């Protein structure tokens, strides 16, 4: 079955350490996205990529970095510069073929930094 | 920039009854797309229904329907015959039309409405 795989489901890190969240899709989608979800805040866009080797900052990109070396993969690195990294992170993709293409989401990664 | 507002942080409905979740948005664009997503306790985001702004007819998916009022910039979700499995967070989302120069940056989400189903 096609889908989006995020790993791991839970991730724990010490403050000051960088951590990378994995996102892989086998839907052959061109566009991929990273969202952050905090209680009462909805989903906020961190980074997005429309094509391999290209990506753009979203609304809250500070303290994060991404790469898009392969169409299937869009890893997110949470750096030590991110002041409040503890959150639920969702990766998504879309076919980009139509304007009403919905986003397909992974199951998310819960990151806890202490 | 577009904004999406969900004014009801929490709603409660009796099983088998009908409930309406509100959503308003702010945009200067004429072409765009609207979505409702459901997030159950598993935290998986599930598409419930979508609406193209150029369509006057309200979208319907089984027990889910929308009331799209373009002039009022309102996009409410009606759930009929509520079931226990409908209990979840519901997010309203907006997407610009890419051929008008937007849409590349995904969806703009509201803060969500927590729907409780009372047995």
Coordinates of N, CA and C in Angstrom, one line a residue:
Chain A
X1 N 0.8 -1.2 0.0 CA 0.0 0.0 0.0 C 0.9 1.2 0.0
X2 N 0.5 2.3 -0.8 CA 1.2 3.5 -0.8 C 0.9 4.3 0.4
X3 N 1.9 5.1 0.9 CA 1.7 5.9 2.0 C 2.9 6.7 2.4
X4 N 2.8 7.3 3.6 CA 3.9 8.1 4.1 C 4.3 7.5 5.4
X5 N 5.6 7.3 5.6 CA 6.1 6.7 6.8 C 7.0 7.7 7.5
X6 N 6.7 7.9 8.7 CA 7.5 8.7 9.6 C 8.1 7.9 10.7
X7 N 9.4 8.1 10.9 CA 10.0 7.3 12.0 C 11.0 8.2 12.7
X8 N 11.2 7.9 14.0 CA 10.4 7.0 14.9 C 9.1 7.7 15.3
X9 N 8.3 6.9 16.0 CA 7.0 7.4 16.5 C 7.2 8.4 17.7
X10 N 8.2 8.0 18.5 CA 8.5 8.8 19.7 C 10.1 9.0 19.7
X11 N 10.5 10.2 20.0 CA 11.9 10.5 20.0 C 12.2 11.4 21.2
X12 N 13.3 11.0 21.9 CA 13.7 11.7 23.1 C 15.1 12.2 22.9
X13 N 15.4 13.5 23.2 CA 16.7 14.0 23.1 C 17.0 15.0 24.2
X14 N 18.3 15.1 24.4 CA 18.8 16.1 25.4 C 18.9 17.4 24.8
X15 N 18.7 18.4 25.5 CA 18.8 19.8 25.0 C 20.2 20.0 24.5
X16 N 20.3 20.7 23.4 CA 21.6 21.0 22.8 C 22.0 20.1 21.7
X17 N 21.2 19.0 21.5 CA 21.5 18.0 20.5 C 20.7 18.2 19.3
X18 N 21.3 18.1 18.1 CA 20.5 18.0 16.9 C 19.8 16.7 16.7
X19 N 18.6 16.7 16.1 CA 17.9 15.4 15.9 C 17.2 15.5 14.5
X20 N 17.3 14.3 13.8 CA 16.7 14.3 12.5 C 15.5 13.3 12.5
X21 N 14.4 13.8 11.9 CA 13.1 13.1 11.8 C 13.0 12.6 10.4
X22 N 12.6 11.4 10.2 CA 12.6 10.8 8.9 C 11.2 10.8 8.3
X23 N 11.1 11.1 7.0 CA 9.8 11.0 6.3 C 10.1 10.4 4.9
X24 N 9.4 9.3 4.6 CA 9.5 8.7 3.3 C 8.1 8.4 2.8
X25 N 8.0 8.7 1.4 CA 6.7 8.4 0.8 C 6.9 7.6 -0.5
X26 N 6.0 6.7 -0.7 CA 6.0 5.9 -2.0 C 4.8 6.2 -2.8
X27 N 4.3 7.4 -2.7 CA 3.1 7.8 -3.5 C 3.4 8.5 -4.8
X28 N 4.7 8.6 -5.0 CA 5.2 9.3 -6.2 C 4.8 10.8 -6.3
X29 N 4.6 11.4 -5.1 CA 4.2 12.8 -5.0 C 5.4 13.7 -5.2
X30 N 5.2 14.8 -5.8 CA 6.2 15.8 -6.0 C 6.5 16.6 -4.8
X31 N 5.4 17.0 -4.2 CA 5.5 18.0 -3.1 C 5.5 17.3 -1.7
X32 N 6.3 17.8 -0.8 CA 6.3 17.3 0.6 C 6.4 18.5 1.5
X33 N 5.9 18.2 2.7 CA 5.7 19.3 3.7 C 6.1 18.8 5.1
X34 N 6.5 19.7 6.0 CA 6.7 19.4 7.4 C 5.8 20.5 8.2
X35 N 5.0 19.9 9.1 CA 4.2 20.7 10.0 C 4.6 20.4 11.4
X36 N 4.4 21.4 12.2 CA 4.5 21.2 13.7 C 3.1 21.4 14.3
X37 N 2.8 20.6 15.3 CA 1.5 20.7 16.0 C 1.8 20.9 17.5
X38 N 1.2 21.9 18.0 CA 1.3 22.2 19.5 C -0.2 22.2 20.0
X39 N -0.4 21.9 21.2 CA -1.7 22.0 21.8 C -2.4 23.4 21.6
X40 N -3.6 23.4 21.0 CA -4.3 24.6 20.8 C -3.7 25.5 19.7
X41 N -2.8 25.0 18.9 CA -2.1 25.8 17.9 C -2.5 25.4 16.5
X42 N -3.1 24.3 16.3 CA -3.3 23.8 15.0 C -2.0 23.3 14.4
X43 N -1.9 23.3 13.1 CA -0.7 22.9 12.4 C 0.0 24.1 11.8
X44 N 1.3 24.2 12.0 CA 2.0 25.3 11.4 C 3.1 24.8 10.5
X45 N 3.3 25.4 9.4 CA 4.2 24.9 8.3 C 5.6 25.3 8.6
X46 N 6.5 24.3 8.6 CA 7.9 24.5 8.9 C 8.7 24.7 7.6
X47 N 8.7 23.7 6.7 CA 9.3 23.8 5.4 C 8.5 23.0 4.4
X48 N 8.7 23.3 3.1 CA 8.0 22.5 2.1 C 9.0 22.4 0.9
X49 N 8.7 21.4 0.1 CA 9.5 21.2 -1.1 C 8.6 20.8 -2.3
X50 N 8.8 21.5 -3.4 CA 7.9 21.1 -4.6 C 8.7 20.2 -5.5
X51 N 10.0 20.1 -5.4 CA 10.8 19.3 -6.3 C 12.1 18.9 -5.7
X52 N 12.7 17.9 -6.2 CA 14.0 17.4 -5.6 C 15.0 18.6 -5.7
X53 N 15.8 18.6 -4.7 CA 16.9 19.6 -4.5 C 16.4 21.1 -4.4
X54 N 15.1 21.2 -4.1 CA 14.6 22.6 -3.8 C 13.6 22.5 -2.7
X55 N 13.7 23.5 -1.8 CA 12.8 23.6 -0.7 C 12.7 25.1 -0.2
X56 N 11.6 25.3 0.5 CA 11.3 26.7 0.9 C 10.9 26.8 2.3
X57 N 11.2 27.9 3.0 CA 10.8 28.1 4.4 C 9.3 28.3 4.5
X58 N 8.8 27.7 5.5 CA 7.4 28.0 5.9 C 7.3 29.1 6.9
X59 N 6.3 29.1 7.7 CA 6.0 30.1 8.7 C 6.9 30.1 9.9
X60 N 7.4 28.9 10.2 CA 8.2 28.8 11.5 C 9.5 28.0 11.2
X61 N 10.3 28.4 10.3 CA 11.5 27.7 9.8 C 12.7 27.8 10.8
X62 N 12.7 28.8 11.6 CA 13.9 29.1 12.4 C 14.2 27.9 13.3
X63 N 15.4 27.5 13.3 CA 15.8 26.4 14.2 C 15.7 25.0 13.5
X64 N 15.2 25.0 12.3 CA 15.0 23.7 11.5 C 15.8 23.8 10.2
X65 N 16.1 22.6 9.7 CA 16.7 22.5 8.4 C 16.1 21.2 7.7
X66 N 16.2 21.2 6.4 CA 15.7 20.0 5.6 C 16.6 19.8 4.4
X67 N 16.4 18.7 3.8 CA 17.0 18.3 2.5 C 16.0 17.6 1.7
X68 N 16.2 17.6 0.4 CA 15.4 16.9 -0.6 C 16.2 16.3 -1.7
X69 N 17.0 15.3 -1.3 CA 17.9 14.7 -2.3 C 17.3 13.7 -3.2
X70 N 16.2 13.1 -2.7 CA 15.4 12.1 -3.4 C 13.9 12.5 -3.4
X71 N 13.2 12.1 -4.4 CA 11.8 12.5 -4.4 C 11.0 11.8 -3.2
X72 N 11.5 10.7 -2.8 CA 10.7 9.9 -1.8 C 11.0 10.4 -0.4
X73 N 12.1 11.2 -0.2 CA 12.5 11.4 1.2 C 12.6 12.9 1.5
X74 N 12.2 13.3 2.7 CA 12.3 14.7 3.1 C 12.5 14.8 4.6
X75 N 13.8 14.5 5.0 CA 14.1 14.5 6.4 C 14.1 15.9 7.0
X76 N 13.7 16.0 8.2 CA 13.7 17.3 9.0 C 14.7 17.2 10.1
X77 N 15.6 18.2 10.2 CA 16.5 18.2 11.4 C 16.1 19.4 12.3
X78 N 15.9 19.0 13.5 CA 15.6 20.0 14.6 C 17.0 20.3 15.2
X79 N 17.4 21.6 15.1 CA 18.7 21.9 15.6 C 18.7 22.5 17.0
X80 N 19.8 22.6 17.6 CA 19.9 23.1 18.9 C 19.4 24.6 19.0
X81 N 19.3 25.2 17.9 CA 18.9 26.6 17.8 C 17.3 26.8 18.0
X82 N 16.6 25.7 17.9 CA 15.2 25.7 18.0 C 14.9 25.8 19.5
X83 N 14.2 26.9 19.9 CA 14.1 27.2 21.3 C 13.1 26.3 22.0
X84 N 12.0 25.9 21.4 CA 11.0 25.0 22.0 C 10.7 23.8 21.1
X85 N 11.6 22.9 21.0 CA 11.5 21.8 20.0 C 10.5 20.7 20.4
X86 N 10.1 20.6 21.6 CA 9.2 19.6 22.0 C 7.8 19.8 21.4
X87 N 7.4 18.9 20.6 CA 6.1 19.0 19.8 C 5.9 17.8 19.0
X88 N 4.7 17.8 18.4 CA 4.3 16.7 17.5 C 4.6 17.1 16.0
X89 N 5.3 16.3 15.3 CA 5.7 16.7 13.9 C 5.0 15.8 12.9
X90 N 4.4 16.5 11.9 CA 3.7 15.8 10.9 C 4.3 16.1 9.5
X91 N 4.6 15.0 8.8 CA 5.1 15.1 7.4 C 3.9 14.9 6.5
X92 N 3.8 15.5 5.3 CA 2.7 15.3 4.4 C 3.3 15.4 3.0
X93 N 2.5 14.9 2.0 CA 2.8 15.1 0.6 C 1.6 15.3 -0.2
X94 N 1.8 15.8 -1.4 CA 0.6 16.0 -2.3 C 1.1 15.8 -3.7
X95 N 0.2 15.3 -4.6 CA 0.5 15.0 -6.0 C 0.8 16.3 -6.8
X96 N 0.3 17.4 -6.3 CA 0.5 18.6 -7.0 C 0.0 18.7 -8.4
X97 N -0.8 17.7 -8.8 CA -1.4 17.6 -10.2 C -2.6 18.5 -10.3
X98 N -3.3 18.7 -9.2 CA -4.5 19.5 -9.3 C -4.5 20.5 -8.1
X99 N -5.2 21.6 -8.3 CA -5.2 22.6 -7.2 C -5.9 22.1 -6.0
X100 N -6.8 21.2 -6.1 CA -7.5 20.7 -4.9 C -6.9 19.4 -4.4
X101 N -5.6 19.1 -4.8 CA -5.0 17.9 -4.3 C -4.9 18.0 -2.8
X102 N -5.4 17.1 -2.1 CA -5.3 17.1 -0.6 C -3.9 16.7 -0.2
X103 N -3.5 17.1 1.0 CA -2.3 16.6 1.6 C -2.6 15.2 2.2
X104 N -1.6 14.3 2.0 CA -1.6 13.0 2.7 C -0.6 13.1 3.8
X105 N -1.0 12.7 5.0 CA -0.1 12.8 6.1 C 0.4 11.5 6.6
X106 N 1.6 11.5 7.2 CA 2.2 10.4 7.9 C 1.5 10.4 9.3
X107 N 2.0 9.4 10.1 CA 1.4 9.2 11.5 C 2.1 10.1 12.5
X108 N 3.1 10.8 12.1 CA 3.7 11.8 13.0 C 4.8 11.2 13.9
X109 N 5.6 12.2 14.4 CA 6.7 11.8 15.4 C 6.5 12.8 16.6
X110 N 6.5 12.2 17.7 CA 6.4 13.0 18.9 C 7.8 13.2 19.5
X111 N 8.3 14.4 19.4 CA 9.7 14.7 19.9 C 9.6 15.4 21.3
X112 N 10.4 14.8 22.2 CA 10.5 15.4 23.5 C 12.0 15.7 23.8
X113 N 12.2 17.0 24.1 CA 13.6 17.4 24.4 C 13.6 17.9 25.9
X114 N 14.6 17.3 26.6 CA 14.7 17.6 28.0 C 16.1 18.2 28.4
Chain B
X1 N -1.5 37.4 3.7 CA -1.5 36.0 4.0 C -3.0 35.6 4.5
X2 N -3.3 34.4 4.2 CA -4.6 33.9 4.5 C -4.6 33.4 6.0
X3 N -5.8 33.6 6.6 CA -6.0 33.1 8.0 C -7.2 32.3 8.0
X4 N -7.3 31.3 8.9 CA -8.4 30.4 9.1 C -8.8 30.4 10.5
X5 N -10.0 30.7 10.8 CA -10.5 30.8 12.2 C -11.6 29.7 12.5
X6 N -11.3 29.0 13.5 CA -12.3 28.1 14.1 C -12.7 28.6 15.5
X7 N -13.9 29.1 15.6 CA -14.2 29.8 16.8 C -14.7 28.9 18.0
X8 N -14.9 27.6 17.7 CA -15.4 26.7 18.7 C -14.2 25.7 19.1
X9 N -13.6 26.0 20.2 CA -12.5 25.1 20.7 C -13.0 23.7 20.9
X10 N -14.3 23.6 21.4 CA -14.8 22.2 21.7 C -16.4 22.2 21.5
X11 N -16.8 21.1 20.9 CA -18.3 20.9 20.7 C -18.6 19.6 21.2
X12 N -19.9 19.4 21.7 CA -20.4 18.2 22.2 C -21.7 17.9 21.6
X13 N -22.0 16.6 21.2 CA -23.2 16.2 20.6 C -23.6 14.8 21.0
X14 N -24.9 14.6 21.1 CA -25.4 13.3 21.4 C -25.3 12.4 20.2
X15 N -24.9 11.1 20.5 CA -24.9 10.2 19.4 C -26.2 10.2 18.6
X16 N -26.1 10.1 17.3 CA -27.2 10.1 16.3 C -27.7 11.5 16.0
X17 N -27.3 12.5 16.7 CA -27.7 13.8 16.5 C -26.8 14.5 15.4
X18 N -27.2 15.7 15.0 CA -26.4 16.5 14.0 C -25.7 17.6 14.7
X19 N -24.5 17.8 14.2 CA -23.6 18.9 14.8 C -23.0 19.7 13.6
X20 N -22.8 21.0 13.8 CA -22.2 21.8 12.8 C -21.0 22.5 13.4
X21 N -19.8 22.4 12.7 CA -18.6 23.0 13.1 C -18.3 24.2 12.3
X22 N -18.0 25.3 12.9 CA -17.8 26.5 12.1 C -16.4 26.8 11.7
X23 N -16.2 27.5 10.6 CA -14.9 27.9 10.0 C -15.1 29.1 9.2
X24 N -14.3 30.1 9.5 CA -14.3 31.3 8.6 C -12.8 31.5 8.2
X25 N -12.6 32.2 7.1 CA -11.3 32.4 6.6 C -11.2 33.8 6.0
X26 N -10.0 34.3 5.9 CA -9.8 35.6 5.4 C -8.9 35.5 4.2
X27 N -9.3 36.0 3.1 CA -8.5 36.0 1.9 C -8.9 37.1 0.9
X28 N -8.0 37.5 0.1 CA -8.3 38.4 -1.0 C -8.4 37.7 -2.4
X29 N -8.1 36.4 -2.3 CA -8.2 35.6 -3.6 C -9.6 35.2 -3.9
X30 N -9.8 35.0 -5.2 CA -11.1 34.6 -5.7 C -11.1 33.1 -6.0
X31 N -10.0 32.5 -6.2 CA -9.9 31.0 -6.5 C -9.1 30.4 -5.4
X32 N -9.7 29.4 -4.8 CA -9.0 28.7 -3.7 C -9.7 27.4 -3.4
X33 N -9.2 26.6 -2.4 CA -9.8 25.4 -2.1 C -9.9 25.2 -0.6
X34 N -10.9 24.6 -0.1 CA -11.1 24.4 1.3 C -11.2 23.0 1.7
X35 N -10.8 22.6 2.9 CA -10.8 21.2 3.3 C -11.2 21.1 4.8
X36 N -11.7 20.0 5.1 CA -11.9 19.6 6.5 C -11.1 18.3 6.7
X37 N -10.3 18.3 7.8 CA -9.5 17.2 8.2 C -10.0 16.7 9.6
X38 N -9.9 15.4 9.8 CA -10.2 14.9 11.1 C -9.0 14.3 11.7
X39 N -8.7 14.5 13.0 CA -7.6 13.9 13.7 C -8.1 13.2 14.9
X40 N -8.3 11.9 14.8 CA -8.7 11.1 16.0 C -7.5 11.0 17.0
X41 N -7.8 10.3 18.1 CA -6.7 10.2 19.1 C -5.4 9.5 18.6
X42 N -5.5 8.7 17.6 CA -4.3 8.2 16.9 C -3.4 9.3 16.3
X43 N -4.0 10.4 16.1 CA -3.3 11.6 15.6 C -3.0 11.5 14.1
X44 N -3.6 10.5 13.5 CA -3.5 10.5 12.0 C -4.5 11.5 11.4
X45 N -4.0 12.3 10.5 CA -4.8 13.3 9.8 C -5.5 12.7 8.6
X46 N -6.9 12.8 8.7 CA -7.7 12.1 7.7 C -8.6 13.1 7.0
X47 N -8.5 13.2 5.6 CA -9.3 14.1 4.9 C -10.8 13.7 5.0
X48 N -11.6 14.7 5.3 CA -13.1 14.4 5.5 C -13.8 14.9 4.2
X49 N -13.5 16.1 3.8 CA -14.3 16.6 2.6 C -13.5 17.8 2.1
X50 N -13.7 18.1 0.8 CA -13.0 19.3 0.1 C -14.1 20.0 -0.7
X51 N -13.7 21.3 -0.9 CA -14.6 22.2 -1.7 C -13.8 23.1 -2.6
X52 N -14.2 23.2 -3.8 CA -13.5 24.2 -4.7 C -14.3 25.5 -4.6
X53 N -13.7 26.6 -4.5 CA -14.4 27.9 -4.3 C -15.2 28.3 -5.5
X54 N -14.8 27.8 -6.7 CA -15.6 28.1 -7.9 C -16.9 27.4 -8.1
X55 N -17.0 26.3 -7.2 CA -18.3 25.5 -7.3 C -19.3 26.1 -6.3
X56 N -20.5 26.4 -6.8 CA -21.5 26.8 -5.9 C -22.1 25.7 -5.1
X57 N -22.1 24.5 -5.7 CA -22.8 23.4 -5.0 C -21.9 23.0 -3.8
X58 N -22.6 22.8 -2.7 CA -21.9 22.3 -1.5 C -21.5 20.9 -1.6
X59 N -20.2 20.6 -1.2 CA -19.7 19.2 -1.2 C -20.4 18.3 -0.1
X60 N -20.6 17.1 -0.5 CA -21.2 16.1 0.4 C -20.4 14.8 0.3
X61 N -20.2 14.2 1.5 CA -19.5 12.9 1.6 C -20.2 12.1 2.6
X62 N -21.2 11.3 2.2 CA -22.0 10.4 3.1 C -22.6 11.3 4.2
X63 N -22.3 11.1 5.4 CA -22.9 11.9 6.5 C -22.3 13.3 6.7
X64 N -21.3 13.6 6.0 CA -20.6 14.9 6.1 C -21.0 15.8 4.9
X65 N -21.3 17.0 5.3 CA -21.6 18.0 4.2 C -21.1 19.4 4.7
X66 N -20.9 20.2 3.7 CA -20.5 21.6 4.1 C -21.5 22.6 3.7
X67 N -21.4 23.7 4.3 CA -22.2 24.9 3.9 C -21.2 26.0 3.6
X68 N -20.9 26.2 2.3 CA -19.9 27.1 1.8 C -20.6 28.4 1.4
X69 N -20.2 29.4 2.1 CA -20.8 30.8 1.8 C -19.6 31.6 1.4
X70 N -19.4 31.8 0.1 CA -18.2 32.4 -0.4 C -18.1 33.9 0.0
X71 N -19.3 34.6 -0.1 CA -19.3 36.0 0.2 C -19.0 36.3 1.6
X72 N -19.5 35.4 2.5 CA -19.3 35.5 3.9 C -18.0 34.9 4.3
X73 N -17.3 34.2 3.4 CA -16.0 33.5 3.7 C -16.2 32.6 4.9
X74 N -17.2 31.7 4.7 CA -17.6 30.8 5.7 C -17.6 29.4 5.1
X75 N -17.2 28.4 5.9 CA -17.1 27.0 5.4 C -17.4 26.1 6.6
X76 N -18.6 25.9 6.9 CA -19.0 25.0 8.1 C -19.2 23.6 7.7
X77 N -18.9 22.7 8.6 CA -19.0 21.2 8.4 C -20.2 20.7 9.2
X78 N -21.1 20.0 8.5 CA -22.2 19.4 9.2 C -22.0 17.9 9.2
X79 N -22.1 17.3 10.4 CA -22.1 15.9 10.6 C -23.4 15.4 11.0
X80 N -24.0 14.6 10.2 CA -25.4 14.0 10.5 C -25.2 12.6 11.1
X81 N -26.2 12.3 11.9 CA -26.2 11.0 12.6 C -24.9 10.7 13.2
X82 N -24.5 11.5 14.1 CA -23.1 11.4 14.7 C -22.9 10.0 15.3
X83 N -21.7 9.5 15.1 CA -21.3 8.2 15.7 C -20.1 8.4 16.6
X84 N -19.9 7.4 17.5 CA -18.9 7.5 18.4 C -17.5 7.6 17.7
X85 N -17.4 7.0 16.6 CA -16.1 7.1 15.8 C -15.9 8.5 15.2
X86 N -16.8 9.4 15.3 CA -16.6 10.7 14.8 C -15.9 11.6 15.8
X87 N -15.7 11.1 17.0 CA -15.0 11.9 18.1 C -13.6 12.1 17.6
X88 N -13.2 13.4 17.6 CA -11.8 13.7 17.1 C -11.7 15.2 17.1
X89 N -10.4 15.7 16.8 CA -10.2 17.1 16.5 C -10.5 17.3 15.0
X90 N -11.2 18.4 14.7 CA -11.5 18.7 13.3 C -10.8 20.0 12.9
X91 N -10.1 20.0 11.8 CA -9.4 21.1 11.3 C -9.9 21.6 10.0
X92 N -10.1 22.9 9.9 CA -10.5 23.5 8.6 C -9.2 24.0 8.0
X93 N -9.1 23.9 6.7 CA -7.8 24.3 6.0 C -8.1 25.0 4.7
X94 N -7.2 25.8 4.3 CA -7.4 26.7 3.1 C -6.1 26.4 2.2
X95 N -6.4 26.4 0.9 CA -5.3 26.3 -0.1 C -5.5 27.3 -1.2
X96 N -4.5 28.1 -1.5 CA -4.6 29.0 -2.6 C -4.6 28.3 -3.9
X97 N -5.0 29.0 -5.0 CA -5.0 28.4 -6.3 C -3.6 28.6 -6.9
X98 N -3.0 27.5 -7.3 CA -1.6 27.6 -7.7 C -1.4 28.3 -9.0
X99 N -2.5 28.3 -9.9 CA -2.3 29.0 -11.1 C -2.5 30.5 -11.0
X100 N -2.9 30.9 -9.8 CA -2.9 32.3 -9.5 C -1.6 32.7 -8.7
X101 N -0.7 31.8 -8.6 CA 0.6 32.1 -8.0 C 0.7 31.6 -6.6
X102 N -0.4 30.9 -6.1 CA -0.3 30.4 -4.7 C -0.4 28.9 -4.7
X103 N -0.6 28.4 -3.5 CA -0.9 26.9 -3.4 C 0.4 26.1 -3.2
X104 N 1.5 26.6 -3.6 CA 2.7 25.8 -3.5 C 3.1 25.5 -2.0
X105 N 2.7 26.4 -1.1 CA 3.1 26.2 0.3 C 2.1 25.4 1.1
X106 N 1.3 24.5 0.5 CA 0.4 23.7 1.2 C -0.8 24.3 1.8
X107 N -1.2 23.9 2.9 CA -2.5 24.3 3.5 C -2.2 25.2 4.7
X108 N -3.2 26.2 4.9 CA -3.2 27.0 6.1 C -4.3 26.4 7.0
X109 N -4.0 26.1 8.2 CA -5.0 25.4 9.1 C -5.5 26.3 10.1
X110 N -6.8 26.0 10.5 CA -7.3 26.6 11.7 C -6.8 25.9 13.0
X111 N -7.2 26.4 14.1 CA -6.6 25.8 15.4 C -7.4 24.5 15.8
X112 N -8.5 24.2 15.2 CA -9.2 23.0 15.4 C -10.4 23.1 16.4
X113 N -11.3 22.2 16.2 CA -12.4 22.0 17.1 C -12.4 20.6 17.7
X114 N -12.5 20.5 19.0 CA -12.5 19.1 19.6 C -14.0 18.7 19.7
X115 N -14.3 17.6 18.9 CA -15.7 17.1 18.9 C -15.8 16.0 19.9
X116 N -16.8 16.1 20.8 CA -17.1 15.0 21.7 C -18.4 14.4 21.4
X117 N -18.5 13.1 21.3 CA -19.8 12.4 21.0 C -20.2 11.7 22.3
X118 N -21.4 12.1 22.8 CA -22.0 11.6 24.0 C -22.9 10.4 23.7
X119 N -22.6 9.2 24.3 CA -23.4 8.1 24.0 C -24.8 8.2 24.6

